[in-house]
Short mmCIF file of C-alpha atoms in Angstrom, two decimals:
data_model
loop_
_atom_site.label_atom_id
_atom_site.label_comp_id
_atom_site.label_asym_id
_atom_site.label_seq_id
_atom_site.Cartn_x
_atom_site.Cartn_y
_atom_site.Cartn_z
CA UNK A 869 104.35 -53.75 70.64
CA UNK A 870 106.49 -54.71 67.58
CA UNK A 871 105.90 -52.61 64.43
CA UNK A 872 104.64 -55.54 62.37
CA UNK A 873 102.04 -56.43 64.99
CA UNK A 874 100.75 -52.83 65.19
CA UNK A 875 100.25 -52.74 61.42
CA UNK A 876 98.23 -55.96 61.55
CA UNK A 877 95.97 -54.56 64.24
CA UNK A 878 95.32 -51.35 62.27
CA UNK A 879 94.39 -53.33 59.14
CA UNK A 880 92.01 -55.60 61.02
CA UNK A 881 90.29 -52.64 62.64
CA UNK A 882 89.77 -50.77 59.38
CA UNK A 883 86.02 -50.52 58.44
CA UNK A 884 86.95 -50.59 54.71
CA UNK A 885 89.16 -53.60 54.17
CA UNK A 886 88.91 -53.33 50.37
CA UNK A 887 90.29 -49.80 50.44
CA UNK A 888 93.06 -50.73 52.84
CA UNK A 889 94.19 -53.66 50.70
CA UNK A 890 95.38 -51.56 47.76
CA UNK A 891 95.91 -47.83 47.61
CA UNK A 892 93.91 -46.14 44.78
CA UNK A 893 91.85 -49.26 43.89
CA UNK A 894 88.07 -48.86 43.31
CA UNK A 895 85.77 -50.42 45.86
CA UNK A 896 83.60 -53.28 44.57
CA UNK A 897 79.82 -52.81 44.97
CA UNK A 898 78.28 -54.52 47.92
CA UNK A 899 76.23 -57.58 46.99
CA UNK A 900 72.75 -56.26 47.95
CA UNK A 901 73.14 -53.16 45.73
CA UNK A 902 74.73 -54.80 42.69
CA UNK A 903 72.97 -54.24 39.33
CA UNK A 904 73.04 -50.44 39.03
CA UNK A 905 71.08 -49.13 42.03
CA UNK A 906 74.22 -48.27 43.95
CA UNK A 907 75.35 -46.02 41.09
CA UNK A 908 71.98 -44.16 40.72
CA UNK A 909 70.75 -46.07 37.60
CA UNK A 910 67.03 -47.03 37.75
CA UNK A 911 65.65 -49.85 35.61
CA UNK A 912 62.40 -48.78 33.83
CA UNK A 913 59.42 -51.10 34.33
CA UNK A 914 58.26 -53.11 31.34
CA UNK A 915 55.46 -51.71 29.14
CA UNK A 916 53.28 -53.20 26.37
CA UNK A 917 54.87 -52.68 22.93
CA UNK A 918 53.22 -52.84 19.48
CA UNK A 919 55.08 -55.34 17.30
CA UNK A 920 52.41 -55.61 14.57
CA UNK A 921 49.67 -53.18 13.53
CA UNK A 922 48.38 -53.79 10.01
CA UNK A 923 45.72 -51.39 8.69
CA UNK A 924 44.86 -50.55 5.07
CA UNK A 925 45.52 -46.93 4.17
CA UNK A 926 42.32 -46.76 2.10
CA UNK A 927 39.00 -48.57 1.78
CA UNK A 928 35.57 -48.24 0.21
CA UNK A 929 32.48 -47.28 2.21
CA UNK A 930 31.08 -50.19 4.16
CA UNK A 931 32.47 -52.53 6.82
CA UNK A 932 35.86 -51.48 8.25
CA UNK A 933 38.86 -53.17 6.63
CA UNK A 934 40.88 -55.97 8.22
CA UNK A 935 43.03 -54.89 11.15
CA UNK A 936 45.68 -57.25 12.53
CA UNK A 937 47.77 -56.56 15.64
CA UNK A 938 50.26 -58.05 18.06
CA UNK A 939 51.42 -56.72 21.41
CA UNK A 940 54.43 -57.97 23.39
CA UNK A 941 55.70 -57.31 26.89
CA UNK A 942 58.55 -59.15 28.56
CA UNK A 943 57.52 -61.22 31.54
CA UNK A 944 53.81 -60.50 31.00
CA UNK A 945 51.31 -63.08 29.73
CA UNK A 946 48.23 -60.92 29.05
CA UNK A 947 47.41 -57.27 28.35
CA UNK A 948 44.12 -55.38 28.16
CA UNK A 949 43.56 -54.11 24.59
CA UNK A 950 41.07 -51.92 22.75
CA UNK A 951 40.90 -50.54 19.21
CA UNK A 952 39.51 -47.04 18.55
CA UNK A 953 38.31 -45.51 15.28
CA UNK A 954 37.93 -41.70 15.29
CA UNK A 955 36.54 -39.45 12.57
CA UNK A 956 39.26 -36.89 11.83
CA UNK A 957 36.73 -34.18 10.95
CA UNK A 958 34.42 -34.43 13.97
CA UNK A 959 37.13 -35.80 16.31
CA UNK A 960 34.53 -38.19 17.66
CA UNK A 961 34.87 -41.93 18.21
CA UNK A 962 33.03 -43.87 15.52
CA UNK A 963 33.55 -47.23 17.19
CA UNK A 964 35.50 -48.64 20.13
CA UNK A 965 36.21 -52.39 20.14
CA UNK A 966 37.28 -53.77 23.51
CA UNK A 967 39.28 -56.95 23.01
CA UNK A 968 39.74 -57.45 26.75
CA UNK A 969 42.69 -59.36 28.23
CA UNK A 970 44.52 -61.04 25.37
CA UNK A 971 47.75 -63.07 25.32
CA UNK A 972 50.94 -61.29 24.39
CA UNK A 973 53.05 -62.46 21.48
CA UNK A 974 50.08 -63.55 19.37
CA UNK A 975 48.64 -62.04 16.18
CA UNK A 976 44.99 -61.03 16.49
CA UNK A 977 42.43 -59.88 13.91
CA UNK A 978 39.79 -57.38 15.06
CA UNK A 979 36.16 -58.52 14.89
CA UNK A 980 34.05 -55.43 14.13
CA UNK A 981 30.49 -55.06 15.48
CA UNK A 982 27.83 -56.56 13.25
CA UNK A 983 26.43 -53.97 10.83
CA UNK A 984 29.30 -51.52 11.43
CA UNK A 985 29.91 -49.37 8.35
CA UNK A 986 32.26 -46.48 7.60
CA UNK A 987 31.05 -43.57 5.49
CA UNK A 988 33.43 -41.71 3.14
CA UNK A 989 35.94 -39.67 5.12
CA UNK A 990 39.27 -39.80 6.98
CA UNK A 991 39.75 -41.79 10.16
CA UNK A 992 42.37 -42.57 12.80
CA UNK A 993 42.61 -46.22 13.83
CA UNK A 994 44.52 -46.57 17.10
CA UNK A 995 45.49 -49.16 19.69
CA UNK A 996 45.34 -48.73 23.45
CA UNK A 997 46.68 -51.28 25.93
CA UNK A 998 47.64 -51.65 29.57
CA UNK A 999 49.07 -54.44 31.72
CA UNK A 1000 48.12 -55.59 35.22
CA UNK A 1001 50.44 -52.97 36.73
CA UNK A 1002 48.71 -50.16 34.79
CA UNK A 1003 51.62 -49.82 32.42
CA UNK A 1004 50.31 -48.21 29.21
CA UNK A 1005 51.24 -48.92 25.62
CA UNK A 1006 54.75 -47.74 24.78
CA UNK A 1007 54.50 -45.68 21.58
CA UNK A 1008 57.56 -45.37 19.39
CA UNK A 1009 58.10 -43.70 16.04
CA UNK A 1010 58.09 -46.99 14.15
CA UNK A 1011 55.44 -48.70 16.31
CA UNK A 1012 53.03 -46.05 17.54
CA UNK A 1013 49.86 -48.12 17.23
CA UNK A 1014 48.17 -45.36 15.19
CA UNK A 1015 47.23 -45.47 11.50
CA UNK A 1016 45.26 -43.23 9.13
CA UNK A 1017 42.47 -44.74 7.04
CA UNK A 1018 40.80 -42.91 4.15
CA UNK A 1019 37.39 -44.18 3.02
CA UNK A 1020 36.67 -43.12 -0.55
CA UNK A 1021 33.40 -43.64 -2.43
CA UNK A 1022 33.95 -45.45 -5.73
CA UNK A 1023 33.18 -43.59 -8.92
CA UNK A 1024 30.09 -44.77 -10.75
CA UNK A 1025 31.05 -46.89 -13.77
CA UNK A 1026 29.76 -45.49 -17.05
CA UNK A 1027 28.26 -48.86 -17.83
CA UNK A 1028 26.50 -49.18 -14.48
CA UNK A 1029 22.80 -49.91 -15.00
CA UNK A 1030 20.30 -47.66 -13.31
CA UNK A 1031 16.63 -48.17 -12.65
CA UNK A 1032 15.62 -44.83 -14.08
CA UNK A 1033 16.97 -41.95 -16.12
CA UNK A 1034 18.12 -38.47 -15.21
CA UNK A 1035 15.53 -36.91 -17.51
CA UNK A 1036 11.82 -37.43 -16.75
CA UNK A 1037 10.07 -39.86 -19.07
CA UNK A 1038 7.37 -38.81 -21.51
CA UNK A 1039 4.13 -38.11 -19.69
CA UNK A 1040 5.85 -37.80 -16.27
CA UNK A 1041 5.48 -34.54 -14.35
CA UNK A 1042 8.58 -32.42 -14.97
CA UNK A 1043 10.58 -30.44 -12.40
CA UNK A 1044 9.35 -27.21 -14.00
CA UNK A 1045 5.74 -28.30 -13.58
CA UNK A 1046 6.28 -29.03 -9.88
CA UNK A 1047 7.87 -25.60 -9.41
CA UNK A 1048 4.83 -24.01 -11.04
CA UNK A 1049 2.70 -25.82 -8.44
CA UNK A 1050 4.72 -24.27 -5.62
CA UNK A 1051 7.05 -27.17 -4.80
CA UNK A 1052 9.51 -26.57 -1.95
CA UNK A 1053 12.84 -28.20 -1.09
CA UNK A 1054 12.36 -31.14 1.33
CA UNK A 1055 15.18 -30.12 3.71
CA UNK A 1056 14.45 -26.89 5.59
CA UNK A 1057 18.02 -25.98 6.48
CA UNK A 1058 21.66 -25.90 5.27
CA UNK A 1059 22.49 -28.92 3.13
CA UNK A 1060 24.52 -30.35 0.27
CA UNK A 1061 24.33 -33.36 -2.04
CA UNK A 1062 27.51 -35.13 -0.91
CA UNK A 1063 29.61 -37.20 -3.29
CA UNK A 1064 29.05 -39.74 -6.04
CA UNK A 1065 28.13 -42.47 -3.57
CA UNK A 1066 24.93 -40.62 -2.70
CA UNK A 1067 23.72 -40.22 -6.30
CA UNK A 1068 20.85 -42.07 -7.94
CA UNK A 1069 22.19 -45.27 -9.53
CA UNK A 1070 25.32 -45.54 -7.35
CA UNK A 1071 26.29 -49.20 -6.80
CA UNK A 1072 25.29 -50.90 -3.58
CA UNK A 1073 25.70 -54.47 -2.35
CA UNK A 1074 23.31 -56.42 -4.57
CA UNK A 1075 21.43 -53.37 -5.88
CA UNK A 1076 21.71 -49.73 -6.92
CA UNK A 1077 20.93 -46.55 -5.01
CA UNK A 1078 17.33 -45.60 -5.79
CA UNK A 1079 17.39 -42.07 -4.42
CA UNK A 1080 19.48 -38.97 -3.81
CA UNK A 1081 21.14 -38.26 -0.47
CA UNK A 1082 20.88 -34.76 0.96
CA UNK A 1083 23.38 -34.19 3.76
CA UNK A 1084 22.28 -31.95 6.61
CA UNK A 1085 22.53 -31.60 10.38
CA UNK A 1086 20.60 -34.01 12.58
CA UNK A 1087 17.26 -32.55 13.60
CA UNK A 1088 16.82 -30.40 10.47
CA UNK A 1089 13.12 -30.39 9.49
CA UNK A 1090 12.15 -32.60 6.55
CA UNK A 1091 9.06 -31.23 4.78
CA UNK A 1092 6.64 -32.26 2.04
CA UNK A 1093 7.63 -30.77 -1.35
CA UNK A 1094 4.02 -30.90 -2.67
CA UNK A 1095 0.53 -31.39 -1.34
CA UNK A 1096 -0.44 -35.03 -1.02
CA UNK A 1097 -1.43 -37.88 1.28
CA UNK A 1098 0.81 -40.00 3.54
CA UNK A 1099 0.66 -43.63 2.45
CA UNK A 1100 3.34 -45.20 4.66
CA UNK A 1101 5.20 -44.56 7.92
CA UNK A 1102 7.46 -47.40 9.02
CA UNK A 1103 10.84 -48.51 10.33
CA UNK A 1104 13.52 -50.63 8.63
CA UNK A 1105 16.47 -51.39 10.90
CA UNK A 1106 18.89 -52.59 8.21
CA UNK A 1107 17.96 -50.00 5.60
CA UNK A 1108 15.79 -46.88 5.61
CA UNK A 1109 15.43 -46.53 9.38
CA UNK A 1110 12.34 -44.44 10.16
CA UNK A 1111 10.74 -43.35 6.88
CA UNK A 1112 7.69 -41.67 5.37
CA UNK A 1113 6.07 -42.08 1.93
CA UNK A 1114 3.83 -39.44 0.35
CA UNK A 1115 1.61 -39.79 -2.72
CA UNK A 1116 1.21 -36.40 -4.39
CA UNK A 1117 -1.62 -34.94 -6.40
CA UNK A 1118 0.74 -34.69 -9.40
CA UNK A 1119 1.15 -38.46 -9.64
CA UNK A 1120 4.61 -38.72 -8.09
CA UNK A 1121 5.41 -40.63 -4.92
CA UNK A 1122 8.11 -39.34 -2.55
CA UNK A 1123 10.00 -41.43 -0.01
CA UNK A 1124 11.88 -39.78 2.91
CA UNK A 1125 14.32 -42.10 4.77
CA UNK A 1126 16.61 -42.09 7.84
CA UNK A 1127 14.33 -39.83 9.89
CA UNK A 1128 15.45 -39.14 13.45
CA UNK A 1129 13.93 -41.47 16.04
CA UNK A 1130 10.59 -40.24 17.47
CA UNK A 1131 10.47 -37.33 15.02
CA UNK A 1132 7.84 -38.59 12.53
CA UNK A 1133 5.03 -36.04 12.75
CA UNK A 1134 2.44 -37.52 10.34
CA UNK A 1135 0.27 -40.63 10.10
CA UNK A 1136 -0.96 -42.88 7.30
CA UNK A 1137 -3.94 -41.35 5.51
CA UNK A 1138 -3.12 -37.81 6.61
CA UNK A 1139 -3.32 -35.03 4.02
CA UNK A 1140 -0.29 -32.73 3.96
CA UNK A 1141 0.48 -29.44 2.26
CA UNK A 1142 3.71 -28.28 0.63
CA UNK A 1143 6.20 -27.26 3.31
CA UNK A 1144 4.50 -29.22 6.11
CA UNK A 1145 6.90 -30.97 8.51
CA UNK A 1146 7.06 -34.75 8.10
CA UNK A 1147 9.99 -35.65 10.37
CA UNK A 1148 13.53 -34.56 11.22
CA UNK A 1149 16.72 -35.57 9.43
CA UNK A 1150 18.64 -38.30 11.24
CA UNK A 1151 20.80 -41.36 10.73
CA UNK A 1152 18.56 -44.26 11.72
CA UNK A 1153 18.79 -47.57 9.88
CA UNK A 1154 21.79 -48.15 7.62
CA UNK A 1155 23.30 -44.67 7.84
CA UNK A 1156 26.55 -43.35 9.30
CA UNK A 1157 25.87 -39.63 9.08
CA UNK A 1158 22.72 -37.48 9.31
CA UNK A 1159 21.03 -37.05 5.93
CA UNK A 1160 17.79 -37.39 4.02
CA UNK A 1161 17.56 -40.22 1.51
CA UNK A 1162 14.97 -38.95 -0.97
CA UNK A 1163 13.27 -41.03 -3.67
CA UNK A 1164 10.86 -40.09 -6.49
CA UNK A 1165 8.65 -42.85 -7.93
CA UNK A 1166 6.37 -43.05 -10.96
CA UNK A 1167 3.45 -45.49 -10.91
CA UNK A 1168 3.44 -46.01 -7.15
CA UNK A 1169 6.17 -46.43 -4.54
CA UNK A 1170 7.32 -50.08 -4.45
CA UNK A 1171 4.31 -51.04 -6.61
CA UNK A 1172 4.62 -53.69 -9.31
CA UNK A 1173 3.73 -50.99 -11.85
CA UNK A 1174 6.10 -48.39 -10.38
CA UNK A 1175 9.78 -47.52 -10.65
CA UNK A 1176 12.09 -44.82 -9.26
CA UNK A 1177 13.48 -41.93 -11.29
CA UNK A 1178 16.41 -39.62 -10.61
CA UNK A 1179 15.38 -37.09 -7.90
CA UNK A 1180 18.28 -34.71 -8.52
CA UNK A 1181 16.67 -32.62 -11.31
CA UNK A 1182 13.66 -32.06 -9.05
CA UNK A 1183 15.77 -31.21 -6.01
CA UNK A 1184 17.89 -28.77 -8.01
CA UNK A 1185 14.76 -27.09 -9.38
CA UNK A 1186 13.39 -26.67 -5.85
CA UNK A 1187 16.69 -25.70 -4.23
CA UNK A 1188 16.79 -21.96 -3.60
CA UNK A 1189 20.14 -22.00 -1.76
CA UNK A 1190 22.12 -22.74 -4.92
CA UNK A 1191 23.66 -25.87 -3.37
CA UNK A 1192 25.00 -28.03 -6.19
CA UNK A 1193 26.69 -30.81 -4.18
#
């Protein structure tokens, strides 16, 4: 066979025509593997990404502040989203809002549950999202979907009107007189008086705080400070929760609010002695943490002739733990 013909046969029979065409030239990728797979490069699947997460860094006690968000994901129309609020002290979820499947690329504002309120404290507000392929939210340093919110009770303005005074009025039983009668502290367990927001006269929406809050663990016994008669046991969903009112033999009326559900141990018309259990501390009604809301009234609780006075001097006189709040 002529030399030229033999060379043509060898070239045609070669299994790698690209290599045979030019010595030292790189082989082009085959069409089915083009795009990186042939060279060991794997393309990561798409994930939801936070492109907007607007949360105030501070707020006053009450409804949670406005939270706006937007989540994007290329090639994906909807993602499943929820917003979590955790108390940084207890590490427990305060509220979880499930937004469900929402469209990507759109700004949303969270609608909080009706009646939801945040007490003073520090919170984490965070986003969670997943797509239809179970891809979770991609968290980056500049778009992590997590923010810190601090809820701070406002200071009481010096000019804020109050419905009573810190010192008992003329003719009203004094703290010292109640101590002489054997008065006891109404919370039978560890406690403190919290911050300014729990004081008598602190501003509220449309009114002023008419009692003193005593913070304690849920289930702590709440007891009668003096002998008396129970005049009211009731429930107020948007306010006091389960509560008890006692009329004492010294002319003062006491109101005990936010009792734990099913813990009220007395009935209307029942005579009670100092130290007798009335209920347990809870957070029913408009309350975000376990505590006793305690009121002292002169002239009858909620009567047209009555009005509240500052309970703190009485509580401090009865308090044998030295807790000053």
